[in-house]
Every structure is written in structure tokens, then in C-alpha cells.
Coordinates of C-alpha atoms and ligand atoms in Angstrom, one line a residue:
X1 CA 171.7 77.1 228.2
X2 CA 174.1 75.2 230.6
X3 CA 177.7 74.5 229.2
X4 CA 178.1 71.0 229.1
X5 CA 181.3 70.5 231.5
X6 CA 178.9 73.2 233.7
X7 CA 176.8 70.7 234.2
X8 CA 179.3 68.3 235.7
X9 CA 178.9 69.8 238.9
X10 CA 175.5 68.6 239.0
X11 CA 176.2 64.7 239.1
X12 CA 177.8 63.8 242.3
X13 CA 179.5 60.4 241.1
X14 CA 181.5 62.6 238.9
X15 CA 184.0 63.8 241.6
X16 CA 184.4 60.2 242.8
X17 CA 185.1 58.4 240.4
X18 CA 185.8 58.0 235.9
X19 CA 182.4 57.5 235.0
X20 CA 182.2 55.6 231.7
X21 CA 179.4 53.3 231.7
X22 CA 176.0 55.7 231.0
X23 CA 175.3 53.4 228.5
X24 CA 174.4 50.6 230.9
X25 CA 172.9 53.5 233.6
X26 CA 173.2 56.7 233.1
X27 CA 174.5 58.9 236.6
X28 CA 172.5 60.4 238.7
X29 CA 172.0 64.6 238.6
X30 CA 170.9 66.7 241.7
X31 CA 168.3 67.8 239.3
X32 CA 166.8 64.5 239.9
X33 CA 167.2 63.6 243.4
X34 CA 165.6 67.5 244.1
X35 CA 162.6 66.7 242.2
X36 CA 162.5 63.0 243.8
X37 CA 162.4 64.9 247.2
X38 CA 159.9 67.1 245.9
X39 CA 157.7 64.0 245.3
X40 CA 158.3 62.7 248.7
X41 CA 158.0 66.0 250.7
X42 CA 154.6 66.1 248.6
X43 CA 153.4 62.8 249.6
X44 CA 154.1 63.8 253.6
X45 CA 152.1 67.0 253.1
X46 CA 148.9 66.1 250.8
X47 CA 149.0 62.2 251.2
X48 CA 146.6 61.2 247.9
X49 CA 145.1 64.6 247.5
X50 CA 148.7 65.2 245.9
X51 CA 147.6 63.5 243.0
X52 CA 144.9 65.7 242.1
X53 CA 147.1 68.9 243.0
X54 CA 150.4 67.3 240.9
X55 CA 150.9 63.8 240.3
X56 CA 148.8 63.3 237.7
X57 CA 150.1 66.6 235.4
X58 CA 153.8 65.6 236.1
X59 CA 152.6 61.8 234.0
X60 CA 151.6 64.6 231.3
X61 CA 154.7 65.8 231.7
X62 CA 156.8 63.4 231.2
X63 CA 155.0 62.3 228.4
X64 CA 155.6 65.6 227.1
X65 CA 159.3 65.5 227.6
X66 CA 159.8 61.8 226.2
X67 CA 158.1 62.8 223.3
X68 CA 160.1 66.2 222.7
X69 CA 163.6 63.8 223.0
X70 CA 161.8 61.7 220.4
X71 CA 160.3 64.3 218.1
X72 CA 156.6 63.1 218.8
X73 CA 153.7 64.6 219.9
X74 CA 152.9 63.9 223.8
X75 CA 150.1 62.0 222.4
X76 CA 152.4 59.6 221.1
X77 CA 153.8 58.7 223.8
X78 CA 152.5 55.9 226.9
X79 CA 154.6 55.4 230.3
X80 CA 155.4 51.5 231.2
X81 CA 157.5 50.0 233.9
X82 CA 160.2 48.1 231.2
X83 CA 161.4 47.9 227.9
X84 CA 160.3 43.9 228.1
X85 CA 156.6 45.5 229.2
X86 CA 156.3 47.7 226.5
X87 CA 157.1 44.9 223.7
X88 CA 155.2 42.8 225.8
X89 CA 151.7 45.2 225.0
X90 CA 153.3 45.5 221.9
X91 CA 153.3 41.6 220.6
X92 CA 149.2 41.5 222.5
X93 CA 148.5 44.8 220.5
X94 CA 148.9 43.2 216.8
X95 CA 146.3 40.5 215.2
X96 CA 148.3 38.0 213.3
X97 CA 146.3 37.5 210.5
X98 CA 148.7 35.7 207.9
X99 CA 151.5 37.0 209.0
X100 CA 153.5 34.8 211.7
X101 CA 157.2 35.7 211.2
X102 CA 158.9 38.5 213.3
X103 CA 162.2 39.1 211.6
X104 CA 165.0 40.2 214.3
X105 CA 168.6 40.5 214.0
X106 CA 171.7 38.8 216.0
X107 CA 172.9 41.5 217.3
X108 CA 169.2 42.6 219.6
X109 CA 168.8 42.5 223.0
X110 CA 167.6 39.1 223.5
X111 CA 164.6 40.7 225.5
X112 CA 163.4 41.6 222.0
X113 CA 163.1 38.0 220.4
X114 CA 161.7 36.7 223.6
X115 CA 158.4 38.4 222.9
X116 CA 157.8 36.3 219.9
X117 CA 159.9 33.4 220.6
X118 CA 157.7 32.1 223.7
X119 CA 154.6 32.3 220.9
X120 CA 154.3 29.1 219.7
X121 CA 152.1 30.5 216.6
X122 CA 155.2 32.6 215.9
X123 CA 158.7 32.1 213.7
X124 CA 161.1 34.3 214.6
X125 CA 163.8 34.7 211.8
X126 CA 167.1 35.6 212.8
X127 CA 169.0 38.2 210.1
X128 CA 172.9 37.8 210.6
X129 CA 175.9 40.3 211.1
X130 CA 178.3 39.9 208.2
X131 CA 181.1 41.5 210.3
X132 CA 180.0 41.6 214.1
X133 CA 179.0 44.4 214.4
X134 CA 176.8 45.8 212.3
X135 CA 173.7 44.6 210.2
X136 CA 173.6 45.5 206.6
X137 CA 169.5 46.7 205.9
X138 CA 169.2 45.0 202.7
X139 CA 169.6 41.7 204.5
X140 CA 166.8 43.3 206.2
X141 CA 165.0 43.7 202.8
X142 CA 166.1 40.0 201.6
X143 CA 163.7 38.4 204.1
X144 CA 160.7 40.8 205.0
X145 CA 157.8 39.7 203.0
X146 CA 154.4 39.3 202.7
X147 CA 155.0 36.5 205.9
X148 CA 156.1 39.3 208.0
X149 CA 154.1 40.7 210.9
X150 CA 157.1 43.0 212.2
X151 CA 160.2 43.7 211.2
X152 CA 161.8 44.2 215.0
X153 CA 165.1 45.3 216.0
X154 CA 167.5 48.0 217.6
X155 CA 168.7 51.8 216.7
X156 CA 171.7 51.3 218.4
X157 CA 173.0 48.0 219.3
X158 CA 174.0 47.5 222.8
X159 CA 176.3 44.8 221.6
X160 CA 178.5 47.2 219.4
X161 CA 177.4 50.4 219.5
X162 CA 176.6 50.6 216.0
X163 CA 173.9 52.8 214.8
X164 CA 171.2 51.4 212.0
X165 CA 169.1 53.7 209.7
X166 CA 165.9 52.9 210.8
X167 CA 164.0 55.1 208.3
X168 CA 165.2 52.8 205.7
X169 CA 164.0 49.6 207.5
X170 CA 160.6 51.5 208.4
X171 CA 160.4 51.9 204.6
X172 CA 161.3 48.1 203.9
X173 CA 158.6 47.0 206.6
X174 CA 156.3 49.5 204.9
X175 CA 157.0 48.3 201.4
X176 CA 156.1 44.6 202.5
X177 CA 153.0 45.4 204.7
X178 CA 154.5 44.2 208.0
X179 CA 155.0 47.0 211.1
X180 CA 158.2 48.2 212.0
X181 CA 159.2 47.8 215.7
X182 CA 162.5 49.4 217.0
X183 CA 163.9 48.9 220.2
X184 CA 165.6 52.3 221.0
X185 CA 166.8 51.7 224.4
X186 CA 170.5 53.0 223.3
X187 CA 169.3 55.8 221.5
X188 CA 167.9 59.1 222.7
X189 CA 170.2 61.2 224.4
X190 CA 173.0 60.2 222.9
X191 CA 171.9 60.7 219.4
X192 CA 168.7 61.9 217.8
X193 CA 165.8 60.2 217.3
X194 CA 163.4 61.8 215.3
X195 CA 161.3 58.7 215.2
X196 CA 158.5 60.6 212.9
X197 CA 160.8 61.7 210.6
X198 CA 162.2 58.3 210.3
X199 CA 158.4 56.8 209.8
X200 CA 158.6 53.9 212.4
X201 CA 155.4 52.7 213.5
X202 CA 156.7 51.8 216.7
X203 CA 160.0 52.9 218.8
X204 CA 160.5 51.9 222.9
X205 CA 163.5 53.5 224.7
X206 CA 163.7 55.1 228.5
X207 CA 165.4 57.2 230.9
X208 CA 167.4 54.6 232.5
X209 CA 170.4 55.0 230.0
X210 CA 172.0 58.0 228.2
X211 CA 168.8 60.0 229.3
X212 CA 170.3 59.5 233.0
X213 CA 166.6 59.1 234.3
X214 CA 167.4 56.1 236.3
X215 CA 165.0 52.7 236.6
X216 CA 161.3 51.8 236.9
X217 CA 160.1 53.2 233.1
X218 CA 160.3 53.0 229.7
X219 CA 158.8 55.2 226.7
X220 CA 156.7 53.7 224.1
X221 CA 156.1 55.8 220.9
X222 CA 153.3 54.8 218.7
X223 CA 152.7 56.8 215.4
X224 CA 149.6 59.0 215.6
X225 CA 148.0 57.3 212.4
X226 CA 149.0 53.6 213.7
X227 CA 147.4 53.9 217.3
X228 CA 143.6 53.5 216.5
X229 CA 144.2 50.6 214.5
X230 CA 145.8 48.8 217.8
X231 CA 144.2 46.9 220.1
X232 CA 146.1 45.6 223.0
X233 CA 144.6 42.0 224.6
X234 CA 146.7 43.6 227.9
X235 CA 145.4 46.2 229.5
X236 CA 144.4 48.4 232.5
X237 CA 142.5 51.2 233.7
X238 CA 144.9 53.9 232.4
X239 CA 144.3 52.6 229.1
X240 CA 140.6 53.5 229.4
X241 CA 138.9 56.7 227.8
X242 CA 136.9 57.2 230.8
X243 CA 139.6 56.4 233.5
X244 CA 137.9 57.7 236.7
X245 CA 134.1 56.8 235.6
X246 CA 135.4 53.7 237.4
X247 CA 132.7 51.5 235.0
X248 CA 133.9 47.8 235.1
X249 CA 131.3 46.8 233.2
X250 CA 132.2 48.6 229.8
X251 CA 135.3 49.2 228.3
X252 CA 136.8 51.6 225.1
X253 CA 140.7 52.2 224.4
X254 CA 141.5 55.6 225.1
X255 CA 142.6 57.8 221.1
X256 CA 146.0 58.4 221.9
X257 CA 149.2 56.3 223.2
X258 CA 148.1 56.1 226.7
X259 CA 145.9 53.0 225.6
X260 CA 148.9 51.3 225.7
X261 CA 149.5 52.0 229.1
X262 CA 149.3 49.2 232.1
X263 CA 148.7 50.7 235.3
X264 CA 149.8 53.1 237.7
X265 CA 153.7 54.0 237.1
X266 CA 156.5 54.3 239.2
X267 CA 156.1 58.0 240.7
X268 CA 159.9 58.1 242.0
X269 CA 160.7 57.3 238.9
X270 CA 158.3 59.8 237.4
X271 CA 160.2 62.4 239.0
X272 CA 163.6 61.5 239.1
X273 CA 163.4 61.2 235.2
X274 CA 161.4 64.2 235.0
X275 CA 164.3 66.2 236.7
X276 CA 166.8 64.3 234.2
X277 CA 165.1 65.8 231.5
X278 CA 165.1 69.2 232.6
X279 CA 168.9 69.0 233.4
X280 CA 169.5 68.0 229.5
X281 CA 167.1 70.1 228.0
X282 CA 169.7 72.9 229.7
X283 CA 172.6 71.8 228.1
X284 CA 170.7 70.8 225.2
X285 CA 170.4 67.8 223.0
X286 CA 172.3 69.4 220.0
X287 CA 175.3 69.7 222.3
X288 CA 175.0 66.4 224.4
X289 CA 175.0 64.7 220.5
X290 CA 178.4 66.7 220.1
X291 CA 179.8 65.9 222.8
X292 CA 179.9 62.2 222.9
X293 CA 180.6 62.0 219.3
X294 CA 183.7 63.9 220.1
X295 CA 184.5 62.2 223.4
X296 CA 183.7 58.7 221.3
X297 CA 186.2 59.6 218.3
X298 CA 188.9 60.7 221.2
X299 CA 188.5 57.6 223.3
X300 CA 188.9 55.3 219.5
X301 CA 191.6 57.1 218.6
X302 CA 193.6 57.0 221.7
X303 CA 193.0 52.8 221.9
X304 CA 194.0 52.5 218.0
X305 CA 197.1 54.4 219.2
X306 CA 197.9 52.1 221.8
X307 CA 197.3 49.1 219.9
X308 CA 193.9 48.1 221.1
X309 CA 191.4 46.0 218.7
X310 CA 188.4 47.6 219.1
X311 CA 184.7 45.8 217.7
X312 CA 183.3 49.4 216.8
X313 CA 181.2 50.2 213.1
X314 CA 182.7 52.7 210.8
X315 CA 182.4 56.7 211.4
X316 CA 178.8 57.3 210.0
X317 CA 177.4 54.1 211.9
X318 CA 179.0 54.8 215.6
X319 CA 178.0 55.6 218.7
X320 CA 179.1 56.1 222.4
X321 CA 179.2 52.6 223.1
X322 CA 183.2 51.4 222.9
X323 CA 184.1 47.7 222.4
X324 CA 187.3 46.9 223.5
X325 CA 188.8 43.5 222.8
X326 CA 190.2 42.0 225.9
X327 CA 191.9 38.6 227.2
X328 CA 190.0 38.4 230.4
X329 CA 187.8 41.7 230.6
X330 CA 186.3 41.0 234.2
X331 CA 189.3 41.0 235.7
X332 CA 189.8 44.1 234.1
X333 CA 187.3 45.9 235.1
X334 CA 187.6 44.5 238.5
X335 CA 190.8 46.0 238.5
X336 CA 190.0 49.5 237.0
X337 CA 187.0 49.6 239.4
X338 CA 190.0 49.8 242.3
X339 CA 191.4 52.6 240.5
X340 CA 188.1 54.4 240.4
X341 CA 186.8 53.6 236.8
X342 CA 183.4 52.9 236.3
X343 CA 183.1 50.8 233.4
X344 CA 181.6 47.1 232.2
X345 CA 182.5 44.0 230.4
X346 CA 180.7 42.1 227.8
X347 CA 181.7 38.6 226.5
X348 CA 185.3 39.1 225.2
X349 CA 185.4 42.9 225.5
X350 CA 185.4 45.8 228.1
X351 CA 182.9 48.2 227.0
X352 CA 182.9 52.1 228.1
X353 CA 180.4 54.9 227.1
X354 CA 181.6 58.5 227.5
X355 CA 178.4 61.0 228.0
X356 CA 178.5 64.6 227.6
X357 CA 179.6 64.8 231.4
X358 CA 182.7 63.3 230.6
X359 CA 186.0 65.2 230.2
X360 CA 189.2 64.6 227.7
X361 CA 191.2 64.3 230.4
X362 CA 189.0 61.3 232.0
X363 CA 189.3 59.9 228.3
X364 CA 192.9 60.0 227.8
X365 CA 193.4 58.8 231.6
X366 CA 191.2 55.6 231.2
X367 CA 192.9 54.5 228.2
X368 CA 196.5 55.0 229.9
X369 CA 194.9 52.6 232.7
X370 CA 193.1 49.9 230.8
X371 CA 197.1 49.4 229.2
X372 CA 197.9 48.8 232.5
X373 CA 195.5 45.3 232.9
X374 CA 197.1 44.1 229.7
X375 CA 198.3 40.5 230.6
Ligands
PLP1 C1 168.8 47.8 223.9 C2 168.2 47.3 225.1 N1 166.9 46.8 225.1 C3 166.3 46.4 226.2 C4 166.9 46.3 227.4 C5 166.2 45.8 228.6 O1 165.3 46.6 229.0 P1 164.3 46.3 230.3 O2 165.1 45.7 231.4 O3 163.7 47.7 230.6 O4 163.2 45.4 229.8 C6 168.2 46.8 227.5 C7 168.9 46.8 228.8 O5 170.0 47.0 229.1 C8 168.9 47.3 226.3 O6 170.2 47.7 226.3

């Protein structure tokens, strides 16, 4: 086990700068740029033999580690360049059959609606946020129906940070026959996400985020029982049960999640994530969890105290993802960036994310300087 502020030595950025945005990308480790250079000091010795020797057992094993962070079995889990992609084989994978309403909420990541909203043999309903910030699931319940092909929408919302049960709206899509889709992007390694307890059907997410894993992949979980009945009209040769037969002139889906999968992925980013992994697997997710819950109530506490109005859901419902209600937040941030903060803005708020990397001290220090850009 590796103690948490430990590990801090192993992410560079951290003795550069405040680093309080891993929910938009989480920081780099040397854990990943070692196994990146791996990759690459592979690729000058072995050329292609290198995927025979390795290449194709570290895809295995990245599967494997996505689905351990997910509590799923590795084959339950397909690799695909994007979030966007892995909806994308998603909304091809699903017959409509009676059903032509995807019910989403306002508070998604527009790249969510935009799967269905560009199909004109599609209505996507919109469920509303009562207060901004969260969405109450039995407005959830009030519209799926025996119309609904998916109920869609996010764990964690990216817009607030607020955390929704998704084993209660798995068990509203259930109840009406439609599929539940959740867009986890926010989610793992930050807070669990046992997506087989929850029963979801279907759950994206990635390393790009809070699983500091970096761009150029996403994770799409498909439930054991809910992958043969799936056919995506998208495909590619990885998706094939006999990938290297090389016959072009017959096709079958593979059995497990890889039949989702479109093509060769990103190898840097095969590696780089896979080293992110290992690095949090030593600290451990049980910690990590810990950590930024205590980091998030510090950092709310501290802006209450000062006088800041925050857009963040109440104790059970929150996450690392901090909503600060600001006059003019670019400037801001523009300004906290010359002070060596790294943190974002979003429409009417600056927005910071403590990870487990983070320290008190960096906490109480940011929220001293952000009262400095008041106007
Ligand atoms: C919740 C959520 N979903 C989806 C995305 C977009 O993912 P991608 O660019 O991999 O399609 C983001 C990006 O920040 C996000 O926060």
C-alpha cells in the first residue's frame, strides 16, 4: 500500500503548481510516462513482433483493470477511443422496435443527447433539475414508459458534481422495459462504481479524468447477460470471434464486450493508463474515495466560511467537483493560473476538483486566493 500524500511524489505537476482540476484531466504519474516509455522502447526493439510478445496481453490488461475499478468481470468490458464512440456503438447496438424516446436529463453532457438527437426516428425527452443541481429520480420514474428505449444519463454530473443513485434508475428503466445507459465519465476513481451491483445495463467512463490515465480511451461496461442480445450495426475486426482468421467473407460478434469494440486502440494510451492504474491500485481505491471526500468537505467549508455561494448537492449526493459562483470566473482563473493554480471555469462559476494527491494546505491556500479575484 502506498500512503496517499506518498504518492504525491509521483506526479511531477504537483511541485509546480495547485493542481485542482483532475476532474477535467486528471495529472500525470511517472508510473505512466515509465510504462509509456516501455511501449516505445518496445516498439524500437521488436517493431510488430511486439504485439505478439506484449501488446496484445496489456489490451487484456487493461480490460482487466477497468473492470476491477468498475466491479465487472474483464469480459465486461470493451476499449474505445471516446466516450462520444462508445455511445455512438451504443445507439447502433439497440433495435428500436416501438420504443423511440431516450429520456436524458438537463444537467448531461450534451455529447450524451447528441447520440439520439441527430436520429430523426428518435425523441429525446429532456427531465429537468428542480434546483440546478441535481435531478430528483422519480422525475426519472414520471416519464420512462413503455415508449422508452433508454433511460440515458450521468453518475456524476460534470455540471455540479452531484452524484445520482443509478441502481434506483437501473431499476426504473428495468421496471418499464427500456435499457439503462449511464454515462460515468465523472465517476470511477473518485467514488465507487460498482456498476453490477447497481444493475445498469450499460455504464461508459475512462482514464482521462479522476483515473489520471490521460486521453485517447474510454471504458464501456456491458452486463454479461445484456451483451448477446446486442448487435452493433458499427463494427470492426476486433469485434469478430475469429479476429486473425482474417475471413472477410463471414462474420459473427465475438460472446463478450469486445464485440463492441472498433478497431485497433491507442497503444500510448494503452500504457499510459495502464501505469495509472497500477499507481491507484497502490494507494488504493478505498483511500482515494476518502480522500477527496475529505478534501471536498474542507474546500466547502472553507468557501461557506468566506462567504462564497457555492452550486454544490447536499452531503450524501456530492462529489469532488466544486461550483463556485463567480462574477466573471475567466478572468479568475486567468488570474489564479499566474499564481500557479490550476483550476477551470464553467458558465457562471469557477470549478475545482481536489484528488487524493491534493494536500489541506493546497485547499486552504486556494480558497485564501480565489478571495483575492473578488471584484
Ligand atoms: C461526463 C462526461 N461525459 C462525456 C465527456 C466527453 O467525452 P469524450 O470527449 O471522450 O467523448 C465528458 C468530457 O469532459 C464528460 O465530462
Amino acid at each position: 500500500m502506498l500512503d496517499p500524500l506518498t504518492a504525491r511524489d509521483r506526479f511531477p505537476i504537483l511541485a509546480e503548481c495547485t493542481y485542482l482540476n483532475s476532474c477535467s484531466l486528471g495529472a500525470l504519474s511517472h508510473d505512466a510516462t515509465e510504462e509509456l516509455s516501455r511501449f516505445l522502447a518496445r516498439w524500437h526493439a521488436r517493431g510488430a513482433a511486439a504485439w505478439y510478445d506484449e501488446w496484445l496481453a496489456k489490451l487484456d490488461d487493461l480490460r482487466a483493470a477497468a473492470a476491477r475499478v468498475h466491479g465487472a468481470g474483464a469480459g465486461e468490458v470493451a476499449l474505445l477511443p471516446s466516450t462520444s464512440a462508445a455511445l455512438g456503438v451504443v445507439s447502433e447496438a439497440v433495435p428500436v422496435e416501438g420504443r423511440n424516446r431516450v429520456v436524458v436529463s438537463e444537467l448531461d453532457f450534451p455529447t450524451l443527447p447528441y447520440q439520439w438527437m441527430v436520429k430523426p426516428e428518435i425523441e429525446v425527452v429532456r427531465v429537468p433539475s428542480d434546483d440546478g443541481v441535481t435531478v430528483d429520480p422519480e422525475r426519472f420514474a414520471e416519464v420512462v414508459d413503455e415508449r422508452t428505449l433508454f433511460l440515458a444519463t450521468s453518475h456524476v454530473f460534470f455540471s455540479t458534481g452531484a452524484v445520482q443513485d443509478i441502481a434506483r434508475l437501473a431499476t426504473i428503466a428495468r421496471d418499464a422495459g427500456a435499457w439503462s445507459l449511464i454515462d460515468g465519465y465523472q465517476a470511477p476513481g473518485q467514488i465507487p462504481a460498482d456498476v453490477r451491483a447497481a444493475g445498469v445495463d450499460l455504464y461508459t467512463s475512462g482514464p482521462l479524468k479522476w483515473l489520471c490515465g490521460g486521453p485517447g480511451l474510454s471504458y464501456l461496461y456491458v452486463r454479461e447477460d445484456v451483451i448477446p442480445r446486442l448487435e452493433p450495426r458499427i463494427t470492426s475486426w476486433f469485434a469478430a470471434r475469429d479476429q486473425f482468421a482474417f475471413r472477410a467473407d463471414t462474420f459473427e460478434y465475438r460472446e463478450d464486450a469486445r464485440r463492441f469494440e472498433l478497431g485497433t486502440p491507442s497503444l500510448p494510451s494503452v500504457h499510459i493508463a495502464l501505469g495509472a492504474h497500477r499507481l491507484l491500485e497502490e494507494v488504493g481505491f478505498d483511500r482515494i474515495h476518502d480522500r477527496v471526500r475529505t478534501l471536498t468537505a474542507r474546500l466547502i467549508t472553507a468557501l461557506e466560511a468566506a462567504g462564497w455561494s457555492l452550486t454544490v448537492a447536499s452531503l450524501d449526493s456530492r462529489s469532488g467537483i466544486v461550483m463556485i459562483r463567480h462574477d466573471d470566473p475567466s478572468a479568475a482563473v486567468r488570474d489564479l493560473e499566474s499564481r500557479g493554480y490550476v483550476i477551470d471555469h464553467r458558465p457562471g462559476h469557477v470549478r475545482a476538483s481536489p484528488h487524493f494527491y491534493n494536500t489541506e494546505a493546497e485547499v486552504d491556500a486556494f480558497v485564501e486566493a480565489l478571495g483575492e479575484t473578488r471584484s
